[in-house]
Short mmCIF file of C-alpha atoms and ligand atoms in Angstrom, two decimals:
data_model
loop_
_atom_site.label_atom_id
_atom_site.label_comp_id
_atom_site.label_asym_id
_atom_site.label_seq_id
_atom_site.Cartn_x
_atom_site.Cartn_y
_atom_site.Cartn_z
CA UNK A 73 12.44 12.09 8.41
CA UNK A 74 9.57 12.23 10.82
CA UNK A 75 6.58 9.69 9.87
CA UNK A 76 3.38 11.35 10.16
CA UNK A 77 0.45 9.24 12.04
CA UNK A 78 -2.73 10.21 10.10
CA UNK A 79 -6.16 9.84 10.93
CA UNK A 80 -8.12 7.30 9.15
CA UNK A 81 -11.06 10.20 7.79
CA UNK A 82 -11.42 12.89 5.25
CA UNK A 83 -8.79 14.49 6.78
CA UNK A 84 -6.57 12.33 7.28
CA UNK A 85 -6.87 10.36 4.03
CA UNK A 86 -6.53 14.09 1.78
CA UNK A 87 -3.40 14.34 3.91
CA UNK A 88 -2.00 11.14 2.20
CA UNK A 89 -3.03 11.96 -0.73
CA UNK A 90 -1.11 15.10 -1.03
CA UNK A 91 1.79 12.95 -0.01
CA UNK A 92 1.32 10.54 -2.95
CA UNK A 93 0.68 13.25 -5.34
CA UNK A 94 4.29 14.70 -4.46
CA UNK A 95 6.10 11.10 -4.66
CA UNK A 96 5.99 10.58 -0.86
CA UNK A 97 5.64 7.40 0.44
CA UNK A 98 2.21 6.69 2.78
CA UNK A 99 1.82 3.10 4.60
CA UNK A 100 -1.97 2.46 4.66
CA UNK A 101 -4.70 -0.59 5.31
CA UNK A 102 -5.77 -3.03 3.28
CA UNK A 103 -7.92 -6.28 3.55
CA UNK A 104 -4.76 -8.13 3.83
CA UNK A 105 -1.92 -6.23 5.33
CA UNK A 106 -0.62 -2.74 5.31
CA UNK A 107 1.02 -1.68 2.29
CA UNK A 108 3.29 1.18 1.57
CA UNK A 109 2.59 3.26 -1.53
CA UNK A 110 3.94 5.55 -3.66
CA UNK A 111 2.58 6.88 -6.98
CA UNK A 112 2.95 3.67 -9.16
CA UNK A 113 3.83 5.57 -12.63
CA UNK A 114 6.71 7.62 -10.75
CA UNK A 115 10.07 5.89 -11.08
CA UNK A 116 10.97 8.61 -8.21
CA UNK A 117 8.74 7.71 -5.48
CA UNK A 118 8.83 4.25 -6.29
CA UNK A 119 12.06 4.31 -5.40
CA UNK A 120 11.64 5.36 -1.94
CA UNK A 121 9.25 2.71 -1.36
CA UNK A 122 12.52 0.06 -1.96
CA UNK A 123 14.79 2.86 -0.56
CA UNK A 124 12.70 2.49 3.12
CA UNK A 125 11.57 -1.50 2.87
CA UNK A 126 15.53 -2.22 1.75
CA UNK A 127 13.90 -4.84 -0.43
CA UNK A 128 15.79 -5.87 -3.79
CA UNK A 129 15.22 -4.26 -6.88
CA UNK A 130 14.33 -7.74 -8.68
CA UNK A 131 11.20 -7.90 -6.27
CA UNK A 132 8.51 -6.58 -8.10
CA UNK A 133 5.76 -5.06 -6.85
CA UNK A 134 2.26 -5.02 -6.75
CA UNK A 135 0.11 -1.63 -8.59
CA UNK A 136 -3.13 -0.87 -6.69
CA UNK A 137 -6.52 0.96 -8.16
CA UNK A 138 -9.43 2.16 -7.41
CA UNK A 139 -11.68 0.81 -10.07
CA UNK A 140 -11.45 -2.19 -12.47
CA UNK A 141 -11.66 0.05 -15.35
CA UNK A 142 -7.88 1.43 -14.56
CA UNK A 143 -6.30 -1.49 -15.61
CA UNK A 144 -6.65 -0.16 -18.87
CA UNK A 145 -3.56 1.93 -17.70
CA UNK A 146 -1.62 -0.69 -16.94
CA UNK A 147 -2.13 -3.80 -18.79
CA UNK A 148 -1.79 -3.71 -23.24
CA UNK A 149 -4.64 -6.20 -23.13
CA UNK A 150 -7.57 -7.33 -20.83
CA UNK A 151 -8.47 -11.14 -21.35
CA UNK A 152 -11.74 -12.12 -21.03
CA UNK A 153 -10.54 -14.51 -18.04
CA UNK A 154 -9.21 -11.68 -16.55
CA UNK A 155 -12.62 -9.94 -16.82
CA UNK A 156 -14.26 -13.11 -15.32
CA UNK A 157 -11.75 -12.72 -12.38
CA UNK A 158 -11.90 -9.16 -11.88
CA UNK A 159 -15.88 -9.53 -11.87
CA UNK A 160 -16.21 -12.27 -9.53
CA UNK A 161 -13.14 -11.66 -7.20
CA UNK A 162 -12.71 -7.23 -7.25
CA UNK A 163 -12.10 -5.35 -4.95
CA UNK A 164 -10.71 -8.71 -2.52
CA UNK A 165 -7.14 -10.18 -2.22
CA UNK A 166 -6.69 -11.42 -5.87
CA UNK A 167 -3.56 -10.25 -7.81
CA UNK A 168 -3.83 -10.84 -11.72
CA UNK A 169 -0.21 -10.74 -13.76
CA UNK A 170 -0.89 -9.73 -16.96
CA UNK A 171 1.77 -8.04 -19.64
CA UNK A 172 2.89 -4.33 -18.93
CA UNK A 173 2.07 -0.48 -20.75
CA UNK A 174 5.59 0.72 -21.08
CA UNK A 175 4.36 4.07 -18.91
CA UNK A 176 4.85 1.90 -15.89
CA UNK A 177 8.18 2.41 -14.64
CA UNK A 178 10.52 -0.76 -15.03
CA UNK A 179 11.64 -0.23 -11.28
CA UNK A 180 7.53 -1.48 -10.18
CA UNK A 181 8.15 -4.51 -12.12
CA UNK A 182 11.86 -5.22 -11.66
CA UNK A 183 12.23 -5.19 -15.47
CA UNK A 184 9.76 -7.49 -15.78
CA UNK A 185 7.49 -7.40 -19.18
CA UNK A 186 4.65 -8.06 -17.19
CA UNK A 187 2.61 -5.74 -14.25
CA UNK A 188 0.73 -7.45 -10.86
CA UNK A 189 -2.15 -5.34 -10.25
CA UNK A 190 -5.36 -5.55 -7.69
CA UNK A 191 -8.45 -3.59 -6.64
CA UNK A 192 -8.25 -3.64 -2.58
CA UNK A 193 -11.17 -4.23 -0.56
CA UNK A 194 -10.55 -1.56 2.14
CA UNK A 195 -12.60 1.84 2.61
CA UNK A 196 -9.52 3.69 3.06
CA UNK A 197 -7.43 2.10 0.68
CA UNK A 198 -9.63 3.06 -2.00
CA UNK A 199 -10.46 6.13 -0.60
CA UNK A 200 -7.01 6.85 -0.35
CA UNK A 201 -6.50 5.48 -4.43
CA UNK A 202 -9.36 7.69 -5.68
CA UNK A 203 -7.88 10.88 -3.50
CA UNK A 204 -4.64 10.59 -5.23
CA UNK A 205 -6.22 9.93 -9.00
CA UNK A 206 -3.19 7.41 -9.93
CA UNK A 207 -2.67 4.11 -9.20
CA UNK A 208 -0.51 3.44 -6.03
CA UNK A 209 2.43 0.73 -5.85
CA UNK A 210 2.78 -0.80 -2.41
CA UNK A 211 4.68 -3.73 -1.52
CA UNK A 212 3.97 -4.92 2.32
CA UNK A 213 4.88 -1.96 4.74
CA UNK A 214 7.99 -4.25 6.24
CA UNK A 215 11.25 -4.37 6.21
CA UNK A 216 12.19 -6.83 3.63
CA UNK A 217 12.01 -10.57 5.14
CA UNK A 218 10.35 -9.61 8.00
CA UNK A 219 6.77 -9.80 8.79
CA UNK A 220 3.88 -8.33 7.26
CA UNK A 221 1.87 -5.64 9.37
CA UNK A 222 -1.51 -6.29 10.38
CA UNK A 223 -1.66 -3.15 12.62
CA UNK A 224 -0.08 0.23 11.85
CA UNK A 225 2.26 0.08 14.94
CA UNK A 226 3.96 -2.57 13.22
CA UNK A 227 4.38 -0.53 10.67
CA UNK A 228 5.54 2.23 12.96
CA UNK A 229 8.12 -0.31 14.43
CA UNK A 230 9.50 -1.56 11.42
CA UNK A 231 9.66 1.86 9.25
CA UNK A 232 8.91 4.81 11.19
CA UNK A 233 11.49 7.50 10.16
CA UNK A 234 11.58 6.02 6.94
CA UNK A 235 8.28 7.03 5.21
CA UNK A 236 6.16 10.11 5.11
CA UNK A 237 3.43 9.20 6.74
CA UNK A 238 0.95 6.00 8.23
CA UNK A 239 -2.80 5.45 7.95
CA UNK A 240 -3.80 4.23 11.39
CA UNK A 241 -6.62 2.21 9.57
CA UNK A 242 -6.85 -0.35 12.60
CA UNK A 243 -6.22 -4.03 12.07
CA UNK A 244 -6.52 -5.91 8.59
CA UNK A 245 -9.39 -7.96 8.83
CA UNK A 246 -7.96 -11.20 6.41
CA UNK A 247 -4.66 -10.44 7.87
CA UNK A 248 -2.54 -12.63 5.03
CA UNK A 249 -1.24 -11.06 1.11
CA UNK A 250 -3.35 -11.52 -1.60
CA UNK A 251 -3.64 -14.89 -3.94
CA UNK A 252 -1.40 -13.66 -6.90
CA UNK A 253 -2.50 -15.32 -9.90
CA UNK A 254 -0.35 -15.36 -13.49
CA UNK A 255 -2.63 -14.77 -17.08
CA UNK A 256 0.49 -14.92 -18.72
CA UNK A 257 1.18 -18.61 -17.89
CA UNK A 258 -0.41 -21.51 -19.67
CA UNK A 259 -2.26 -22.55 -17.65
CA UNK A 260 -2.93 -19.85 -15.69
CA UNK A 261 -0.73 -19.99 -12.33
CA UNK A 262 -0.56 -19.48 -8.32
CA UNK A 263 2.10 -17.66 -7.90
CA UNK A 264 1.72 -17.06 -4.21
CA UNK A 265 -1.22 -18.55 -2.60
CA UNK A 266 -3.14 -15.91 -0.60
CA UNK A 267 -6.44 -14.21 0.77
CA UNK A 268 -8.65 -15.23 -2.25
CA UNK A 269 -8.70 -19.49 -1.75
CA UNK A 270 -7.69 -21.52 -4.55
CA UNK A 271 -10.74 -23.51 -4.28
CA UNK A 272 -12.62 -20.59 -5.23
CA UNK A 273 -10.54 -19.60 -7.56
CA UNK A 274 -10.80 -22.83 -9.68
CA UNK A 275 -14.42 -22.44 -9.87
CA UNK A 276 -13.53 -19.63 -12.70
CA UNK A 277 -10.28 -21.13 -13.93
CA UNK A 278 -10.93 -25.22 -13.34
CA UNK A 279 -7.21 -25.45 -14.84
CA UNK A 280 -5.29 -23.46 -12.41
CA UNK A 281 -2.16 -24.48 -11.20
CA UNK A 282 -0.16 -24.31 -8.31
CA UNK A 283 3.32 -23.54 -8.74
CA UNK A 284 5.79 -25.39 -5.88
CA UNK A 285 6.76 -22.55 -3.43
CA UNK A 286 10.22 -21.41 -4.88
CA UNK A 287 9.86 -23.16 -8.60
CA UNK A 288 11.06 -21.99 -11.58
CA UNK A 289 7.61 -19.67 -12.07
CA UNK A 290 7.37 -18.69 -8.41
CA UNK A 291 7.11 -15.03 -8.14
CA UNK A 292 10.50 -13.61 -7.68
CA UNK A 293 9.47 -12.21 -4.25
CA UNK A 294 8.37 -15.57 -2.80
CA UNK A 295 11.93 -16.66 -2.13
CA UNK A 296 12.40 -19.81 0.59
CA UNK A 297 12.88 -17.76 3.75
CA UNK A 298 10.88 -14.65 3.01
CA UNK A 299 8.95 -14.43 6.45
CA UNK A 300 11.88 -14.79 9.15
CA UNK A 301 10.65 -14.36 12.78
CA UNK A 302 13.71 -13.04 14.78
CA UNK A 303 13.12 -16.21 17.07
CA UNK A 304 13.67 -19.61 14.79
CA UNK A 305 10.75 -21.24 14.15
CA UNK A 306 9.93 -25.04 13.59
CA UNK A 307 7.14 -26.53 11.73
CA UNK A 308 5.78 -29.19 13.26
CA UNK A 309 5.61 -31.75 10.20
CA UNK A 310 7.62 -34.84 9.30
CA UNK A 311 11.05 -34.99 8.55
CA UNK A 312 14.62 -34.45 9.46
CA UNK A 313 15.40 -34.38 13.08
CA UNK A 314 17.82 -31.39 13.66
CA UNK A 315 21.17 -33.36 15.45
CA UNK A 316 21.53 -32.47 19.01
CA UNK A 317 19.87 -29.53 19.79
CA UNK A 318 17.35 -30.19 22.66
CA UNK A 319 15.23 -27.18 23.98
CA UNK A 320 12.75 -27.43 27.23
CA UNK A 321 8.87 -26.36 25.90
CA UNK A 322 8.86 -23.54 28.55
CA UNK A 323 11.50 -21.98 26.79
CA UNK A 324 9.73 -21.74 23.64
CA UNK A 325 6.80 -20.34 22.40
CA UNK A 326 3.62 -22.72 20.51
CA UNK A 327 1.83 -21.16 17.30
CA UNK A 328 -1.04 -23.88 17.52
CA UNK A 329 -4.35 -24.10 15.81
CA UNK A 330 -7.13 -24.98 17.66
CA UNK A 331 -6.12 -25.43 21.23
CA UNK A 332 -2.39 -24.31 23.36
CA UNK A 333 -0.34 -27.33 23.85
CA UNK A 334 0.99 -27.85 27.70
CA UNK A 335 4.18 -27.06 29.11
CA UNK A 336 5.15 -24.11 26.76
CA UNK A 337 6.55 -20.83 27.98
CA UNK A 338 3.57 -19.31 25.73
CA UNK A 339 0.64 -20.31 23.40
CA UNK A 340 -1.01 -18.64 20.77
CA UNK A 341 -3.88 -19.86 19.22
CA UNK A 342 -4.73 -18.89 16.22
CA UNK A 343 -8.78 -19.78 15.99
CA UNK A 344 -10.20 -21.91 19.16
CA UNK A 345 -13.45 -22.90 16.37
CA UNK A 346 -11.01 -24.28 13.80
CA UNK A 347 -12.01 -21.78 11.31
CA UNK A 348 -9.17 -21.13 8.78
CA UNK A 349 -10.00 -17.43 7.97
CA UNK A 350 -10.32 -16.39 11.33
CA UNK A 351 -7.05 -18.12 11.64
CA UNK A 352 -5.39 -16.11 8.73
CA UNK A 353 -6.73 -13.53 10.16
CA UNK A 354 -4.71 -13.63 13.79
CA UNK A 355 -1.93 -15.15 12.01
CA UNK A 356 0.78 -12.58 11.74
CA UNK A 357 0.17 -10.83 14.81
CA UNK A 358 0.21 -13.93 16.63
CA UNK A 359 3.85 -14.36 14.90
CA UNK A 360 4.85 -10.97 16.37
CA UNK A 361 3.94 -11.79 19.75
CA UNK A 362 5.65 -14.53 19.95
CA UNK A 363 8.92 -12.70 18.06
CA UNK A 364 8.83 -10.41 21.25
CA UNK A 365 8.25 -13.04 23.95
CA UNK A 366 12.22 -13.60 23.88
CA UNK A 367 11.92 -16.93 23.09
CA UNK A 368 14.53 -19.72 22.42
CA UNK A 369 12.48 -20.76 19.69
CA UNK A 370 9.09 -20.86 18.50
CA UNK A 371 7.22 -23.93 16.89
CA UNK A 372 4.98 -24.17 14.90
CA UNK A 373 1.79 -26.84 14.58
CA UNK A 374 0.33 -27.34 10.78
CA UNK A 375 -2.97 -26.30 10.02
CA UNK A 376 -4.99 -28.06 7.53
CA UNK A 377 -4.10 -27.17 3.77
CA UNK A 378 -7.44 -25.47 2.24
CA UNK A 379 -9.08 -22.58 1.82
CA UNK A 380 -6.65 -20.08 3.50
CA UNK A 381 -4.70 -22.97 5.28
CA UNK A 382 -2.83 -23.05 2.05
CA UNK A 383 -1.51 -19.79 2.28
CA UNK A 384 -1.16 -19.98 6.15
CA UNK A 385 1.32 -22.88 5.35
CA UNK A 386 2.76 -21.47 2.54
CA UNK A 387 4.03 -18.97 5.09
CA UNK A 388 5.03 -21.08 7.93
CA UNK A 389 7.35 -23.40 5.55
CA UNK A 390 8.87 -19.68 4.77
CA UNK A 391 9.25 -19.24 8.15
CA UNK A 392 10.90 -22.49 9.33
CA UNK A 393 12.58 -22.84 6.04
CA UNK A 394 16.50 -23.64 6.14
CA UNK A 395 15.88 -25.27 9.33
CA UNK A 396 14.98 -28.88 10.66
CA UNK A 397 11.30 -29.09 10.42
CA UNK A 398 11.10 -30.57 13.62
CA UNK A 399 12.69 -30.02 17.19
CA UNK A 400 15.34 -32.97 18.35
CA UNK A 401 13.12 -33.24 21.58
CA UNK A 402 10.49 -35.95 21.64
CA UNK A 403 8.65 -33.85 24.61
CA UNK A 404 8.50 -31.25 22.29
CA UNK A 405 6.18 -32.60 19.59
CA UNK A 406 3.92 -34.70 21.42
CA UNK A 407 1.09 -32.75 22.88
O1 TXA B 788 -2.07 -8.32 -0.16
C1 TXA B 788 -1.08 -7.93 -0.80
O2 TXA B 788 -0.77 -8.41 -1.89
C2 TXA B 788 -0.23 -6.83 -0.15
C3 TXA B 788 -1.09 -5.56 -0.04
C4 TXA B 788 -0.30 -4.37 0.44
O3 TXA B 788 -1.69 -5.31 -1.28
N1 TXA B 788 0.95 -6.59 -0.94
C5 TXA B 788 1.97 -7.47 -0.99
O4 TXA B 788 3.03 -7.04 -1.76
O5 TXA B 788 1.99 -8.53 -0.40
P1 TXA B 788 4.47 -7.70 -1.76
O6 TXA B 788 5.32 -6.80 -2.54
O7 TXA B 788 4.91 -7.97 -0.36
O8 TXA B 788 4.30 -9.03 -2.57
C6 TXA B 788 4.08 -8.96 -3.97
C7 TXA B 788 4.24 -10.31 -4.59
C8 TXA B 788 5.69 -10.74 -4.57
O9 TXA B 788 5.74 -12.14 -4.34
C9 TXA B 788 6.15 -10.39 -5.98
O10 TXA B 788 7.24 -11.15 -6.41
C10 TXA B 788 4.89 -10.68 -6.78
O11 TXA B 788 3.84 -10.23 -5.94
N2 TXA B 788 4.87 -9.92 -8.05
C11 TXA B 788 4.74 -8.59 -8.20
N3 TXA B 788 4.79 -8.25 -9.51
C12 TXA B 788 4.96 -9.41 -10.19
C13 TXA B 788 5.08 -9.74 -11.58
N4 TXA B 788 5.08 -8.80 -12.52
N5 TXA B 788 5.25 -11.03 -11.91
C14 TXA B 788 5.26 -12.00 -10.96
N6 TXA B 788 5.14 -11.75 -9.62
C15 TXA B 788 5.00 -10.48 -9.25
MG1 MG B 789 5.69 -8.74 1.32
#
């Protein structure tokens, strides 16, 4: 199949449309990552979607719209605390679970009685959503484990040949998923901690909780090691010492924070200022650098955990995860 590279105009976006409207599958921008869509109440196209990601079928995935009033599509009920949210947080990277119409296809939810739905804060997203007149299902455009896109040639790297066609909308400017949020829990839960901050969050919904990273409520797609680098990566935090294994600095690559550390074979930094969603926002592309630097290894320095240095975290213990969270080489972990 030959991906088509489409324009981010009128054009362009009618283009994409069309290819939605005949259960294609389009990767296109979003305030958080790339996704890649299909028409959410086709069983057919969603398929593709899981067909070109090779992600399991008991990952669910998230419905996108155009307007808050098309939830009424999806969802049997709307709470009033999912009105508050929707009001205060819509269009922006917040992702409300809420029980399911039975016109969406049980492949979108992975069986699931319940549907994950947001209202993206993108011009061509919703462009795009109000071309095709249905809401569009779109998972991350990766490959399934790998890294989320920030930039459409990431996309293009990871799935061209495997979908119709790519927006090239440009970079995402939060760069990290969405916050998805549970109504159907008591009390209402963090599934995956994301784009919209949890402090912010508990400003509408002062019980909110956060579930631990793979517990029993966790969203079936947040498994341990979801984001794997191709280079291993180590989080720079307390704990085990992996046995043996010593590795010079200037063979591996630094993911650091505010400032590079010395002696590495390369630095990124992910905000000089210290500023979290600027951070976030560098954050995956910074990843992918490093992934093609041929590395030995990559480690990783924590940032602080608020605001979006939750989710930034959230990711990086993903990302190290099965490993020893720290290198067995003093010089390696003292700046
Ligand atoms: O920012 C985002 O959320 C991006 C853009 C493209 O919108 N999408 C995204 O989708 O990150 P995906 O498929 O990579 O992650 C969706 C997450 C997974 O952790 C999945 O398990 C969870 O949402 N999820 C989807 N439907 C669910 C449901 N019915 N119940 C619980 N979790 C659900
Ligand atoms: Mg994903």
């Amino acid at each position: 199949m030959e991906t088509r590279v489409l324009p981010p105009d009128d054009e362009g976006i009618a283009a994409a449309a069309e290819v939605v409207r005949r259960r294609g599958t389009v990767a296109f921008p979003t305030e958080t990552v790339y996704g890649l869509g299909a028409d959410a109440l086709s069983a057919r196209a969603v398929a593709k979607v899981f067909a070109a990601k090779e992600r399991p079928r008991f990952d669910p995935v998230i419905v996108h719209v155009a307007d808050p009033s098309d939830v009424e599509l999806l969802w049997t009920e709307v709470p009033l605390l999912a009105q508050s949210l929707m009001d205060r947080f819509w269009p922006g990277p917040l992702t409300l679970v809420l029980p399911r119409r039975r016109r969406v296809p049980p492949i979108v939810t992975a069986g699931l009685p319940t549907v994950a739905v947001r209202m993206p804060a993108h011009p061509v997203a919703l462009a795009l959503l109000r071309a095709a007149g249905r809401p569009i299902a779109a998972p991350s455009a990766n490959r399934f484990g790998r890294l989320s896109p920030t930039h459409h040639e990431d996309v293009l790297e990871q799935l061209g040949g495997r979908v119709d066609a790519v927006i090239a909308g440009g970079p995402t400017p939060v760069g990290i998923e969405s916050t998805v949020v549970s109504l159907v829990e008591e009390p209402p839960t963090v599934l995956r901690p994301g784009g919209t901050p949890v402090e912010a969050l508990r400003e509408v919904v002062p019980d909110l909780r956060l579930a631990p990273p793979s517990g029993p409520s966790a969203s079936p797609g947040t498994l341990p090691r979801h984001y794997v680098p191709a280079t291993p990566l180590y989080l720079l935090e307390g704990g085990p010492v992996e046995g043996g294994r010593t590795l010079d600095r200037i063979q591996c690559g630094i993911l650091a924070f505010r400032e590079p550390w010395a002696g590495f074979g390369r630095a990124e930094v992910l905000s000089p200022k210290g500023d979290l969603v600027e951070a976030a926002s560098h954050f995956f592309a910074a990843l992918h650098r490093l992934e093609g630097a041929n590395l030995a290894a990559i480690v990783a320095e924590p940032v602080p955990e608020e605001g979006l240095g939750i989710a930034i975290m959230d990711r990086l213990r993903r990302a190290a995860a099965g490993r020893a969270s720290v290198l067995g080489d003093r010089v390696v972990w003292t700046r």
